[in-house]
Amino acid sequence: MLTFQFLIAWQNAAGNSLKVGVLALQGDFREHLASLEACGADASLVRTYEEISGVEALVIPGGESTTIYKLAKNFDLLELIREKIKGGMPTYGSCAGMILVADKILDPASGQETFGGIEMTVRRNAFGRQVDSFEVDLDIKGIEAPTVSAVFIRAPWVDSLSPRVEVLASVEIDGELHPVAVRQGSVLATSFHPEITSDNRIHKFFLEEIAKAI
Ligand code: GLN
């Protein structure tokens, strides 16, 4: 049987392809870029004030949230990113990126701040040493079956959240459910790293359901 594949170019309201930036200060930004490109997005790595100003959606990678914060502060990018997220820029943060889009960190490193965007408090390295890194099959609201194989690496979880935050997936630890994928308006966050797997459905969900809405 013949199958036809269509490369979809995601478009903004003006009919141009939507410019998606991957914040490339530290972390696994190249993997995110590859996932976005595999979805047909017009994506690029961004690290300067001008580059970040020029994008319409932003992905914040996994890595080390304290380092990404420090670099953003030193390069005077903190307010720019905060304002863009506040202004409704579709944003997706994975792992360290989830920490950076949280309004609050429960146990910040000394002086550590975030960009904010989701009314939640996250706990860094929440799963503890014994389960430092692990993989689970997750049912994620908005993603059709089969389940997503989610990879957690020194991951945060959402400790508390406002009723305006939608929980898309949780992990059960010792009988307690901890949110690991959440969305508030145009901001999406996952504790895990879809960018290091070949499953691009989370990126596709971000591009299709969230970023296209601008
Ligand atoms: N523990 C890291 C932090 O606090 C996040 C780890 C990751 O992104 N894989 O930033």
mmCIF file of C-alpha atoms and ligand atoms in Angstrom:
data_model
loop_
_atom_site.group_PDB
_atom_site.id
_atom_site.type_symbol
_atom_site.label_atom_id
_atom_site.label_comp_id
_atom_site.label_asym_id
_atom_site.label_seq_id
_atom_site.Cartn_x
_atom_site.Cartn_y
_atom_site.Cartn_z
ATOM 1 C CA MET A 1 0.000 0.000 0.000
ATOM 2 C CA LEU A 2 1.252 3.463 -0.827
ATOM 3 C CA THR A 3 1.435 5.973 1.978
ATOM 4 C CA PHE A 4 1.835 9.690 1.528
ATOM 5 C CA GLN A 5 3.582 11.871 4.038
ATOM 6 C CA PHE A 6 2.963 15.565 4.275
ATOM 7 C CA LEU A 7 5.460 17.855 5.927
ATOM 8 C CA ILE A 8 3.418 20.313 7.879
ATOM 9 C CA ALA A 9 4.735 23.857 8.275
ATOM 10 C CA TRP A 10 3.256 25.337 11.420
ATOM 11 C CA GLN A 11 1.959 28.813 10.724
ATOM 12 C CA ASN A 12 1.307 31.986 12.680
ATOM 13 C CA ALA A 13 -1.745 34.214 12.221
ATOM 14 C CA ALA A 14 -0.098 36.117 9.349
ATOM 15 C CA GLY A 15 0.342 32.866 7.443
ATOM 16 C CA ASN A 16 4.113 32.782 7.864
ATOM 17 C CA SER A 17 5.708 29.804 9.530
ATOM 18 C CA LEU A 18 5.897 30.262 13.260
ATOM 19 C CA LYS A 19 9.382 30.995 14.556
ATOM 20 C CA VAL A 20 10.170 28.698 17.439
ATOM 21 C CA GLY A 21 13.309 29.311 19.484
ATOM 22 C CA VAL A 22 15.129 26.834 21.692
ATOM 23 C CA LEU A 23 16.910 28.602 24.538
ATOM 24 C CA ALA A 24 20.517 27.556 24.022
ATOM 25 C CA LEU A 25 22.314 28.764 27.151
ATOM 26 C CA GLN A 26 22.938 25.319 28.655
ATOM 27 C CA GLY A 27 21.421 21.842 28.557
ATOM 28 C CA ASP A 28 20.124 19.565 25.828
ATOM 29 C CA PHE A 29 18.935 22.267 23.437
ATOM 30 C CA ARG A 30 20.202 20.407 20.350
ATOM 31 C CA GLU A 31 17.917 17.469 21.100
ATOM 32 C CA HIS A 32 14.910 19.798 21.377
ATOM 33 C CA LEU A 33 15.852 21.447 18.092
ATOM 34 C CA ALA A 34 15.989 18.030 16.399
ATOM 35 C CA SER A 35 12.556 17.059 17.808
ATOM 36 C CA LEU A 36 10.988 20.344 16.668
ATOM 37 C CA GLU A 37 12.539 20.051 13.219
ATOM 38 C CA ALA A 38 11.296 16.461 12.952
ATOM 39 C CA CYS A 39 7.789 17.880 13.506
ATOM 40 C CA GLY A 40 8.311 20.297 10.626
ATOM 41 C CA ALA A 41 8.709 23.419 12.780
ATOM 42 C CA ASP A 42 10.699 26.492 11.783
ATOM 43 C CA ALA A 43 12.993 26.212 14.789
ATOM 44 C CA SER A 44 16.362 27.674 15.725
ATOM 45 C CA LEU A 45 18.683 27.948 18.687
ATOM 46 C CA VAL A 46 18.470 31.322 20.439
ATOM 47 C CA ARG A 47 20.811 32.813 23.010
ATOM 48 C CA THR A 48 21.154 36.558 22.354
ATOM 49 C CA TYR A 49 18.683 39.328 23.220
ATOM 50 C CA GLU A 50 17.975 39.882 19.516
ATOM 51 C CA GLU A 51 17.477 36.206 18.745
ATOM 52 C CA ILE A 52 15.098 35.741 21.660
ATOM 53 C CA SER A 53 13.211 38.946 20.784
ATOM 54 C CA GLY A 54 12.653 37.547 17.288
ATOM 55 C CA VAL A 55 10.918 34.289 18.206
ATOM 56 C CA GLU A 56 7.192 33.682 18.664
ATOM 57 C CA ALA A 57 7.454 30.552 20.791
ATOM 58 C CA LEU A 58 10.169 29.264 23.104
ATOM 59 C CA VAL A 59 11.379 25.893 24.325
ATOM 60 C CA ILE A 60 13.466 25.786 27.496
ATOM 61 C CA PRO A 61 15.554 22.600 27.647
ATOM 62 C CA GLY A 62 16.557 20.200 30.376
ATOM 63 C CA GLY A 63 19.921 20.758 31.960
ATOM 64 C CA GLU A 64 20.667 22.608 35.160
ATOM 65 C CA SER A 65 18.140 25.262 36.127
ATOM 66 C CA THR A 66 20.591 27.160 38.364
ATOM 67 C CA THR A 67 23.066 27.497 35.476
ATOM 68 C CA ILE A 68 20.420 28.505 32.932
ATOM 69 C CA TYR A 69 19.112 31.081 35.425
ATOM 70 C CA LYS A 70 22.599 32.498 36.122
ATOM 71 C CA LEU A 71 23.455 32.762 32.422
ATOM 72 C CA ALA A 72 20.110 34.391 31.609
ATOM 73 C CA LYS A 73 20.704 36.908 34.395
ATOM 74 C CA ASN A 74 24.296 37.642 33.389
ATOM 75 C CA PHE A 75 23.307 38.140 29.738
ATOM 76 C CA ASP A 76 20.378 40.408 30.717
ATOM 77 C CA LEU A 77 17.799 38.034 29.288
ATOM 78 C CA LEU A 78 15.764 37.472 32.445
ATOM 79 C CA GLU A 79 13.299 40.329 32.065
ATOM 80 C CA LEU A 80 12.981 39.839 28.301
ATOM 81 C CA ILE A 81 11.989 36.174 28.711
ATOM 82 C CA ARG A 82 9.738 36.939 31.703
ATOM 83 C CA GLU A 83 7.906 39.645 29.773
ATOM 84 C CA LYS A 84 7.508 37.514 26.662
ATOM 85 C CA ILE A 85 6.042 34.634 28.667
ATOM 86 C CA LYS A 86 3.772 37.047 30.553
ATOM 87 C CA GLY A 87 2.712 38.473 27.196
ATOM 88 C CA GLY A 88 1.424 35.058 26.113
ATOM 89 C CA MET A 89 4.363 33.613 24.156
ATOM 90 C CA PRO A 90 3.814 29.851 23.837
ATOM 91 C CA THR A 91 6.527 28.293 25.956
ATOM 92 C CA TYR A 92 7.480 24.707 26.739
ATOM 93 C CA GLY A 93 9.903 23.765 29.508
ATOM 94 C CA SER A 94 11.221 20.244 30.094
ATOM 95 C CA CYS A 95 12.862 19.252 33.394
ATOM 96 C CA ALA A 96 15.153 22.208 34.235
ATOM 97 C CA GLY A 97 12.841 24.095 31.842
ATOM 98 C CA MET A 98 9.867 23.106 33.997
ATOM 99 C CA ILE A 99 11.621 24.619 37.021
ATOM 100 C CA LEU A 100 12.264 27.819 35.062
ATOM 101 C CA VAL A 101 8.608 28.293 34.040
ATOM 102 C CA ALA A 102 7.359 27.690 37.592
ATOM 103 C CA ASP A 103 6.341 30.764 39.537
ATOM 104 C CA LYS A 104 8.052 29.327 42.628
ATOM 105 C CA ILE A 105 10.733 26.809 43.617
ATOM 106 C CA LEU A 106 10.311 25.030 46.937
ATOM 107 C CA ASP A 107 14.038 24.516 47.514
ATOM 108 C CA PRO A 108 15.886 26.999 45.298
ATOM 109 C CA ALA A 109 19.646 27.174 45.193
ATOM 110 C CA SER A 110 20.796 30.358 46.912
ATOM 111 C CA GLY A 111 19.498 33.346 44.925
ATOM 112 C CA GLN A 112 17.886 31.156 42.252
ATOM 113 C CA GLU A 113 14.917 32.736 40.476
ATOM 114 C CA THR A 114 12.687 31.644 37.609
ATOM 115 C CA PHE A 115 11.116 33.134 34.486
ATOM 116 C CA GLY A 116 7.703 32.093 35.774
ATOM 117 C CA GLY A 117 4.560 31.502 33.752
ATOM 118 C CA ILE A 118 2.786 28.673 35.563
ATOM 119 C CA GLU A 119 1.204 29.250 38.960
ATOM 120 C CA MET A 120 2.879 26.319 40.661
ATOM 121 C CA THR A 121 5.622 25.483 43.119
ATOM 122 C CA VAL A 122 8.105 22.830 42.015
ATOM 123 C CA ARG A 123 10.452 20.675 44.036
ATOM 124 C CA ARG A 124 13.868 20.203 42.419
ATOM 125 C CA ASN A 125 15.421 16.708 42.309
ATOM 126 C CA ALA A 126 12.121 15.556 43.821
ATOM 127 C CA PHE A 127 12.333 11.843 43.155
ATOM 128 C CA GLY A 128 15.350 11.425 45.410
ATOM 129 C CA ARG A 129 18.605 9.589 44.982
ATOM 130 C CA GLN A 130 17.329 6.047 44.806
ATOM 131 C CA VAL A 131 15.227 6.833 41.753
ATOM 132 C CA ASP A 132 17.535 9.510 40.384
ATOM 133 C CA SER A 133 16.810 8.463 36.797
ATOM 134 C CA PHE A 134 14.007 6.217 35.610
ATOM 135 C CA GLU A 135 11.601 5.612 32.772
ATOM 136 C CA VAL A 136 7.830 5.054 33.023
ATOM 137 C CA ASP A 137 4.979 4.684 30.565
ATOM 138 C CA LEU A 138 2.705 7.656 31.043
ATOM 139 C CA ASP A 139 -0.839 8.411 30.012
ATOM 140 C CA ILE A 140 -0.822 12.072 29.047
ATOM 141 C CA LYS A 141 -4.002 14.051 28.596
ATOM 142 C CA GLY A 142 -4.151 15.328 25.018
ATOM 143 C CA ILE A 143 -1.773 12.666 23.659
ATOM 144 C CA GLU A 144 -3.443 9.706 22.030
ATOM 145 C CA ALA A 145 -2.487 6.122 22.931
ATOM 146 C CA PRO A 146 -0.054 4.434 23.120
ATOM 147 C CA THR A 147 1.422 5.745 26.365
ATOM 148 C CA VAL A 148 4.490 7.960 26.275
ATOM 149 C CA SER A 149 7.729 6.443 27.519
ATOM 150 C CA ALA A 150 8.847 9.237 29.859
ATOM 151 C CA VAL A 151 12.489 9.566 30.906
ATOM 152 C CA PHE A 152 13.174 11.314 34.232
ATOM 153 C CA ILE A 153 16.692 12.508 35.113
ATOM 154 C CA ARG A 154 17.065 14.221 38.501
ATOM 155 C CA ALA A 155 13.632 15.541 37.729
ATOM 156 C CA PRO A 156 11.398 18.000 39.558
ATOM 157 C CA TRP A 157 7.733 17.434 40.347
ATOM 158 C CA VAL A 158 4.945 19.898 40.949
ATOM 159 C CA ASP A 159 4.461 20.267 44.679
ATOM 160 C CA SER A 160 1.457 22.587 44.627
ATOM 161 C CA LEU A 161 -0.489 24.410 41.960
ATOM 162 C CA SER A 162 -3.307 26.866 41.439
ATOM 163 C CA PRO A 163 -6.684 25.624 40.150
ATOM 164 C CA ARG A 164 -5.873 27.437 36.906
ATOM 165 C CA VAL A 165 -3.139 24.908 36.131
ATOM 166 C CA GLU A 166 -4.225 21.808 34.234
ATOM 167 C CA VAL A 167 -2.522 18.537 35.188
ATOM 168 C CA LEU A 168 -1.836 16.428 32.078
ATOM 169 C CA ALA A 169 0.003 13.549 33.760
ATOM 170 C CA SER A 170 1.094 12.413 37.216
ATOM 171 C CA VAL A 171 3.406 9.785 38.666
ATOM 172 C CA GLU A 172 2.462 7.825 41.781
ATOM 173 C CA ILE A 173 5.152 7.525 44.441
ATOM 174 C CA ASP A 174 4.346 5.849 47.769
ATOM 175 C CA GLY A 175 0.627 6.147 47.111
ATOM 176 C CA GLU A 176 0.795 9.868 46.329
ATOM 177 C CA LEU A 177 0.220 11.395 42.924
ATOM 178 C CA HIS A 178 2.737 13.990 41.771
ATOM 179 C CA PRO A 179 2.031 16.054 38.643
ATOM 180 C CA VAL A 180 4.780 15.724 36.024
ATOM 181 C CA ALA A 181 3.105 17.346 33.002
ATOM 182 C CA VAL A 182 1.101 20.544 33.355
ATOM 183 C CA ARG A 183 -0.257 23.357 31.265
ATOM 184 C CA GLN A 184 -1.462 26.840 32.079
ATOM 185 C CA GLY A 185 -2.699 28.744 29.040
ATOM 186 C CA SER A 186 0.176 29.003 26.589
ATOM 187 C CA VAL A 187 2.785 27.486 28.885
ATOM 188 C CA LEU A 188 3.503 23.749 28.974
ATOM 189 C CA ALA A 189 5.910 21.954 31.305
ATOM 190 C CA THR A 190 7.049 18.360 31.738
ATOM 191 C CA SER A 191 9.331 16.893 34.432
ATOM 192 C CA PHE A 192 10.613 14.411 31.874
ATOM 193 C CA HIS A 193 12.631 14.647 28.646
ATOM 194 C CA PRO A 194 10.745 13.735 25.447
ATOM 195 C CA GLU A 195 13.589 15.345 23.487
ATOM 196 C CA ILE A 196 15.916 12.439 24.247
ATOM 197 C CA THR A 197 13.518 9.851 22.836
ATOM 198 C CA SER A 198 12.403 9.417 19.245
ATOM 199 C CA ASP A 199 8.772 10.046 20.248
ATOM 200 C CA ASN A 200 7.952 13.605 19.153
ATOM 201 C CA ARG A 201 4.318 13.651 20.285
ATOM 202 C CA ILE A 202 4.880 16.133 23.131
ATOM 203 C CA HIS A 203 6.614 18.574 20.774
ATOM 204 C CA LYS A 204 3.839 18.042 18.249
ATOM 205 C CA PHE A 205 1.238 18.702 20.955
ATOM 206 C CA PHE A 206 3.063 21.937 21.879
ATOM 207 C CA LEU A 207 3.268 23.080 18.264
ATOM 208 C CA GLU A 208 -0.240 22.024 17.318
ATOM 209 C CA GLU A 209 -2.320 22.738 20.414
ATOM 210 C CA ILE A 210 -0.440 25.604 22.038
ATOM 211 C CA ALA A 211 1.874 27.474 19.700
ATOM 212 C CA LYS A 212 -0.525 27.535 16.761
ATOM 213 C CA ALA A 213 -2.974 29.489 18.854
ATOM 214 C CA ILE A 214 -1.101 32.781 18.606
HETATM 215 N N1 GLN B 1 17.960 18.809 38.650
HETATM 216 C C1 GLN B 1 18.092 19.736 37.557
HETATM 217 C C2 GLN B 1 17.811 21.173 37.991
HETATM 218 O O1 GLN B 1 17.536 21.413 39.121
HETATM 219 C C3 GLN B 1 17.186 19.376 36.414
HETATM 220 C C4 GLN B 1 17.656 18.097 35.774
HETATM 221 C C5 GLN B 1 17.341 17.973 34.314
HETATM 222 O O2 GLN B 1 16.986 18.924 33.608
HETATM 223 N N2 GLN B 1 17.523 16.776 33.825
HETATM 224 O O3 GLN B 1 17.876 22.025 37.167
#
